[in-house]
Amino acid sequence: MNVRSSLLSTVAVLGILLCAGGAAAQSAAPPAAQEIRADGRTTLSAGLADAGQLASGIALEHAIGKPAGFVDPDIGFSPPTSREEGEAMMARARGNPNFSVLGMANTDMAVSDGKLFVGNFNGFNAYDISGDGPPQLVMSVVCPGGQGDVSVHGDLLFMSVEENRGRLNCGTATTSDDVTAQRFRGVRIFDISDLNAPRQIAAVQTCRGSHTHTLVPHPTDANVLYVYNSGTSDVRGAAELAICTDGQPDRNPETALYSIDVIKVELDRPQDAAIVNRPRIFADSQTGRVAGLWRGGRSGIATQDTAQTNQCHDITVYPEIGLAAGACSGNGILLDISDPENPRRTSDIFDPDMAYWHSATFNNAGDKVVFTDEWGGGIGARCRATDPATWGANMVATIENRTLAGKSFHKLPSAQGATENCVAHNGMIIPVPGRDLMVQAWYQGGVSIMEFTDPARPVEIAFFDRGPIDASRLYVGGSWSAYWFNGRIYSSEIARGLDVLRLVPSEHLSAAEIAAAEAVTAETINPQTQTRIVWADTPDVAASYLDQLTRVGGVEAGLAGQVQARIDTWRRGRADKRASAELSTALAAAASSATGLNATRLKALADLFGRRGR
């Protein structure tokens, strides 16, 4: 039966809220990966525009409010706390076909040509970030339909639409019909070559809408772009979209469940974009059974409820290594994307502490991936001191021979309050040479930076946090996404707008490391399409490796002094090839007798000065 997805979302929200207490109160919780402790962030004062703030290693540069047309007059969504409240909300939904619990929430972001595009359940906004001042609003497009995640390729903007209120023409007209030719759920494509007159040029309908999507370039044909679409809502009926049927595959082999959509876009004819494959990436590799991965539920008495793997939430591709990491509700998976039209699963993992595999981020080397667990769906307080530290956290996994292996969990270490929705959410790596750093959103837990250079011992090294929106009642807000771009961190704040932050030196991060990261520039950022970072040989890069070695006592003092002297000479613009070559030899010798990260960093320095000595 084709039921409006907005009402289904409401029912799901109510179910989560009414069941959440039991999940959090189990007596035999898994052992914590770390302690979640009260600190200065725990007691920040509440407020929508004037909440208390605390930061370490990060400074807030700009806070930009939401533009007209994207501000919820009722602050935002407050989840029901009783059955009576839930039933009243459902009644409101039945009387309003355009009802959406997150109707004006900011969502995911993308960057292209000096413009930052911020998605929203009600459309999207674009800001000019090319200057040194605060971002300047240059475009607003009202186009309801949620979730509103965006990505950009050249003059094309792609937007995810999942709710039943979505219309082909971006309109707000309501209808109570179960089936309508005007409904749109899928991936919109806009021509944004003229920011004063953006226009929709294609709308690819899908069976489960589009919750998120990923741009995948063709490896050899620059005119072809693929879009991996992940739909997480109910399946539309065939009366509305002929290719769609529901049900479990043992009874309906053509079910729209247990697949993703591969959309092909020919860039010289984007208006003809269409689905070209719906691969069964969850099939059992031995038997071919379509429902081949985790069936959902609990795996033991001390575990939480976990999602069934019949969808992916996020798929992050890394074309330069030919792999994608899928956060697919009940499993984390690895895909071979060497033939992007026909992705093939090479590995999958399950862990009972992961309720809902939500997003994935590779490190630059492509030998690790961070999976996030959106326990509670992002609308619950999941970072309290009483919450398990392995639930709603990051899982750090390694990749060897295209096979995943989970190594550790990392959760926001600061205890958050009962009126702050908080759980692991979207982030990306920060380009500091020699380290694996990830900046990440935690909803009302704020923005945090995790180091996972050692996959067995991830640790927080910086943060920025505000107090709750309200001290007495939970309103959904906080950072949806936090991404690094050309020296700044941009945070899409669900209820408040847009934050711009910068790194500041601390005991965990040196001025040289920050400068080396800020020197890495890009034209485009689509967070689910990762590209390899390459650092130029500069004094800051050399100093970064030296700072890292010195921080852990990984280099003999005399050799460290030689390196520092050579860096100082380099900064003064003087080149001594012979001295650099001799230093390279000494560093290589030290690397040969060192182990682990110390050996890796000494070798990186040896190679760098070796190139200087040629």
Short mmCIF file of N, CA, C and O in Angstrom, two decimals, residues 70 103 105 107-108 110 117-125 141-153 156-163 165-167 170 184-192 200 202-206 209-215 227 229 263 526:
data_model
loop_
_atom_site.label_atom_id
_atom_site.label_comp_id
_atom_site.label_asym_id
_atom_site.label_seq_id
_atom_site.Cartn_x
_atom_site.Cartn_y
_atom_site.Cartn_z
N PHE A 70 13.28 29.74 5.00
CA PHE A 70 13.89 28.52 5.54
C PHE A 70 13.94 28.55 7.07
O PHE A 70 14.67 27.79 7.68
N GLY A 103 10.65 19.94 8.38
CA GLY A 103 10.29 20.67 7.17
C GLY A 103 11.23 21.76 6.72
O GLY A 103 11.31 22.07 5.53
N ALA A 105 14.67 21.99 8.04
CA ALA A 105 15.98 21.67 8.61
C ALA A 105 17.06 21.76 7.55
O ALA A 105 16.90 21.28 6.42
N THR A 107 20.46 20.53 5.84
CA THR A 107 20.99 19.18 5.70
C THR A 107 22.42 19.25 5.15
O THR A 107 23.24 20.00 5.65
N ASP A 108 22.72 18.48 4.11
CA ASP A 108 24.09 18.29 3.68
C ASP A 108 24.55 19.40 2.74
O ASP A 108 23.75 20.18 2.22
N ALA A 110 27.67 20.93 -0.30
CA ALA A 110 28.67 20.71 -1.35
C ALA A 110 29.28 22.06 -1.70
O ALA A 110 28.68 23.11 -1.44
N PHE A 117 26.92 25.26 -1.26
CA PHE A 117 25.51 24.91 -1.43
C PHE A 117 25.05 24.12 -0.19
O PHE A 117 25.66 23.11 0.16
N VAL A 118 24.02 24.62 0.46
CA VAL A 118 23.52 24.01 1.69
C VAL A 118 22.12 23.47 1.43
O VAL A 118 21.19 24.23 1.12
N GLY A 119 21.96 22.17 1.55
CA GLY A 119 20.66 21.55 1.36
C GLY A 119 19.73 21.82 2.53
O GLY A 119 20.16 22.15 3.64
N ASN A 120 18.44 21.64 2.28
CA ASN A 120 17.42 21.90 3.28
C ASN A 120 16.19 21.08 2.90
O ASN A 120 15.95 20.83 1.71
N PHE A 121 15.41 20.67 3.88
CA PHE A 121 14.18 19.94 3.58
C PHE A 121 13.22 20.78 2.73
O PHE A 121 12.31 20.24 2.12
N ASN A 122 13.44 22.08 2.69
CA ASN A 122 12.55 22.97 1.93
C ASN A 122 13.19 23.48 0.64
O ASN A 122 12.62 24.32 -0.04
N GLY A 123 14.39 23.00 0.29
CA GLY A 123 15.07 23.45 -0.92
C GLY A 123 16.56 23.51 -0.70
O GLY A 123 17.15 22.62 -0.08
N PHE A 124 17.21 24.58 -1.19
CA PHE A 124 18.65 24.73 -0.95
C PHE A 124 19.04 26.20 -1.09
O PHE A 124 18.33 27.00 -1.71
N ASN A 125 20.18 26.54 -0.51
CA ASN A 125 20.74 27.89 -0.56
C ASN A 125 22.18 27.83 -1.02
O ASN A 125 22.87 26.81 -0.82
N VAL A 141 16.58 28.58 -3.34
CA VAL A 141 15.60 27.87 -4.15
C VAL A 141 14.66 27.12 -3.21
O VAL A 141 15.09 26.21 -2.49
N VAL A 142 13.41 27.54 -3.19
CA VAL A 142 12.40 26.83 -2.40
C VAL A 142 11.88 25.67 -3.24
O VAL A 142 11.33 25.87 -4.32
N CYS A 143 12.11 24.48 -2.74
CA CYS A 143 11.72 23.27 -3.48
C CYS A 143 11.51 22.16 -2.45
O CYS A 143 12.38 21.33 -2.22
N PRO A 144 10.33 22.11 -1.82
CA PRO A 144 10.09 21.17 -0.72
C PRO A 144 10.16 19.72 -1.18
O PRO A 144 9.91 19.40 -2.33
N GLY A 145 10.47 18.86 -0.22
CA GLY A 145 10.46 17.44 -0.53
C GLY A 145 11.38 16.62 0.34
O GLY A 145 11.27 15.40 0.36
N GLY A 146 12.33 17.26 1.06
CA GLY A 146 13.24 16.51 1.92
C GLY A 146 13.89 15.34 1.17
O GLY A 146 13.32 14.84 0.22
N GLN A 147 15.02 14.95 1.48
CA GLN A 147 15.91 15.40 2.52
C GLN A 147 16.72 16.61 2.06
O GLN A 147 17.21 17.39 2.88
N GLY A 148 16.86 16.76 0.77
CA GLY A 148 17.50 17.95 0.25
C GLY A 148 19.00 17.91 0.18
O GLY A 148 19.63 18.94 -0.06
N ASP A 149 19.64 16.76 0.37
CA ASP A 149 21.09 16.67 0.21
C ASP A 149 21.48 17.08 -1.20
O ASP A 149 20.79 16.74 -2.17
N VAL A 150 22.60 17.78 -1.32
CA VAL A 150 23.02 18.31 -2.62
C VAL A 150 24.44 17.87 -2.96
O VAL A 150 25.25 17.58 -2.07
N SER A 151 24.73 17.82 -4.26
CA SER A 151 26.08 17.68 -4.76
C SER A 151 26.16 18.45 -6.07
O SER A 151 25.14 18.77 -6.68
N VAL A 152 27.39 18.76 -6.49
CA VAL A 152 27.58 19.63 -7.64
C VAL A 152 28.64 19.06 -8.56
O VAL A 152 29.68 18.56 -8.11
N HIS A 153 28.36 19.15 -9.86
CA HIS A 153 29.35 18.79 -10.89
C HIS A 153 29.26 19.82 -12.00
O HIS A 153 28.26 19.88 -12.72
N LEU A 156 25.94 21.64 -12.92
CA LEU A 156 24.80 20.81 -12.52
C LEU A 156 24.78 20.63 -11.01
O LEU A 156 25.81 20.33 -10.39
N LEU A 157 23.60 20.81 -10.43
CA LEU A 157 23.39 20.53 -9.01
C LEU A 157 22.39 19.39 -8.89
O LEU A 157 21.33 19.40 -9.53
N PHE A 158 22.72 18.40 -8.07
CA PHE A 158 21.88 17.23 -7.85
C PHE A 158 21.30 17.32 -6.44
O PHE A 158 21.99 17.71 -5.49
N MET A 159 20.03 16.96 -6.32
CA MET A 159 19.33 17.12 -5.05
C MET A 159 18.48 15.89 -4.75
O MET A 159 17.73 15.40 -5.61
N SER A 160 18.59 15.38 -3.53
CA SER A 160 17.82 14.21 -3.10
C SER A 160 16.44 14.62 -2.60
O SER A 160 16.30 15.57 -1.83
N VAL A 161 15.41 13.87 -3.03
CA VAL A 161 14.02 14.12 -2.64
C VAL A 161 13.39 12.79 -2.22
O VAL A 161 13.41 11.84 -3.00
N GLU A 162 12.84 12.74 -1.02
CA GLU A 162 12.32 11.46 -0.52
C GLU A 162 10.88 11.52 -0.05
O GLU A 162 10.17 10.52 -0.09
N GLU A 163 10.43 12.66 0.41
CA GLU A 163 9.10 12.73 1.00
C GLU A 163 8.00 12.79 -0.05
O GLU A 163 8.20 13.30 -1.16
N ARG A 165 5.57 14.70 -0.20
CA ARG A 165 5.13 16.06 -0.53
C ARG A 165 5.89 16.64 -1.72
O ARG A 165 5.55 17.70 -2.22
N GLY A 166 6.97 15.98 -2.17
CA GLY A 166 7.74 16.47 -3.31
C GLY A 166 6.89 16.52 -4.57
O GLY A 166 6.12 15.60 -4.87
N ARG A 167 7.04 17.60 -5.35
CA ARG A 167 6.30 17.78 -6.61
C ARG A 167 7.29 17.97 -7.75
O ARG A 167 8.37 18.55 -7.57
N CYS A 170 8.53 21.49 -8.06
CA CYS A 170 8.98 22.13 -6.81
C CYS A 170 7.85 22.88 -6.12
O CYS A 170 8.11 23.71 -5.23
N PHE A 184 6.91 13.77 -6.92
CA PHE A 184 8.29 13.46 -7.29
C PHE A 184 9.05 12.96 -6.08
O PHE A 184 9.08 13.60 -5.02
N ARG A 185 9.67 11.80 -6.24
CA ARG A 185 10.59 11.24 -5.25
C ARG A 185 11.76 10.63 -6.01
O ARG A 185 11.59 9.67 -6.77
N GLY A 186 12.93 11.22 -5.86
CA GLY A 186 14.09 10.74 -6.59
C GLY A 186 15.19 11.78 -6.57
O GLY A 186 15.40 12.45 -5.56
N VAL A 187 15.90 11.92 -7.69
CA VAL A 187 17.03 12.86 -7.78
C VAL A 187 16.69 13.95 -8.79
O VAL A 187 16.46 13.68 -9.97
N ARG A 188 16.65 15.20 -8.29
CA ARG A 188 16.47 16.36 -9.17
C ARG A 188 17.84 16.77 -9.72
O ARG A 188 18.86 16.67 -9.03
N ILE A 189 17.83 17.33 -10.95
CA ILE A 189 19.05 17.89 -11.53
C ILE A 189 18.73 19.32 -11.96
O ILE A 189 17.80 19.55 -12.75
N PHE A 190 19.51 20.27 -11.43
CA PHE A 190 19.34 21.68 -11.77
C PHE A 190 20.52 22.17 -12.61
O PHE A 190 21.67 21.76 -12.38
N ASP A 191 20.23 23.06 -13.53
CA ASP A 191 21.26 23.83 -14.22
C ASP A 191 21.48 25.10 -13.39
O ASP A 191 20.57 25.92 -13.23
N ILE A 192 22.69 25.27 -12.85
CA ILE A 192 22.98 26.44 -12.01
C ILE A 192 24.02 27.34 -12.67
O ILE A 192 24.73 28.08 -11.99
N GLN A 200 15.40 23.57 -13.09
CA GLN A 200 15.42 22.12 -13.05
C GLN A 200 15.35 21.59 -14.47
O GLN A 200 14.46 21.97 -15.24
N ALA A 202 16.04 18.02 -15.11
CA ALA A 202 15.74 16.59 -15.09
C ALA A 202 15.25 16.21 -13.70
O ALA A 202 15.61 16.86 -12.70
N ALA A 203 14.44 15.16 -13.65
CA ALA A 203 13.93 14.65 -12.38
C ALA A 203 13.79 13.14 -12.54
O ALA A 203 12.86 12.65 -13.18
N VAL A 204 14.73 12.41 -11.97
CA VAL A 204 14.78 10.95 -12.13
C VAL A 204 13.99 10.31 -11.00
O VAL A 204 14.40 10.33 -9.83
N GLN A 205 12.83 9.75 -11.34
CA GLN A 205 11.97 9.11 -10.35
C GLN A 205 12.56 7.77 -9.90
O GLN A 205 13.08 6.99 -10.72
N THR A 206 12.49 7.50 -8.59
CA THR A 206 12.97 6.23 -8.06
C THR A 206 11.92 5.63 -7.14
O THR A 206 11.02 6.31 -6.66
N GLY A 209 12.46 6.90 -3.40
CA GLY A 209 12.92 8.26 -3.28
C GLY A 209 14.43 8.31 -3.21
O GLY A 209 15.13 7.34 -3.54
N SER A 210 14.96 9.45 -2.79
CA SER A 210 16.41 9.61 -2.62
C SER A 210 16.67 10.21 -1.26
O SER A 210 16.30 11.36 -0.99
N HIS A 211 17.28 9.42 -0.40
CA HIS A 211 17.68 9.93 0.92
C HIS A 211 19.04 10.61 0.80
O HIS A 211 19.24 11.71 1.29
N THR A 212 19.96 9.91 0.16
CA THR A 212 21.27 10.48 -0.17
C THR A 212 21.66 9.99 -1.56
O THR A 212 21.07 9.05 -2.09
N HIS A 213 22.66 10.63 -2.13
CA HIS A 213 23.17 10.19 -3.43
C HIS A 213 24.66 10.48 -3.50
O HIS A 213 25.20 11.29 -2.73
N THR A 214 25.34 9.82 -4.44
CA THR A 214 26.79 9.93 -4.57
C THR A 214 27.15 10.10 -6.04
O THR A 214 26.67 9.33 -6.88
N LEU A 215 28.00 11.07 -6.36
CA LEU A 215 28.47 11.25 -7.73
C LEU A 215 29.69 10.37 -7.98
O LEU A 215 30.64 10.36 -7.18
N VAL A 227 25.36 8.42 -10.81
CA VAL A 227 24.84 8.79 -9.50
C VAL A 227 24.38 7.51 -8.82
O VAL A 227 23.51 6.80 -9.34
N ASN A 229 22.23 6.17 -6.08
CA ASN A 229 21.11 6.68 -5.28
C ASN A 229 20.73 5.70 -4.18
O ASN A 229 20.56 4.50 -4.43
N ILE A 263 22.22 5.72 -11.64
CA ILE A 263 21.69 6.66 -12.62
C ILE A 263 22.84 7.11 -13.52
O ILE A 263 23.91 7.48 -13.02
N ASN A 526 32.46 17.31 -2.92
CA ASN A 526 31.27 16.49 -2.72
C ASN A 526 31.67 15.42 -1.73
O ASN A 526 32.41 14.49 -2.09
#
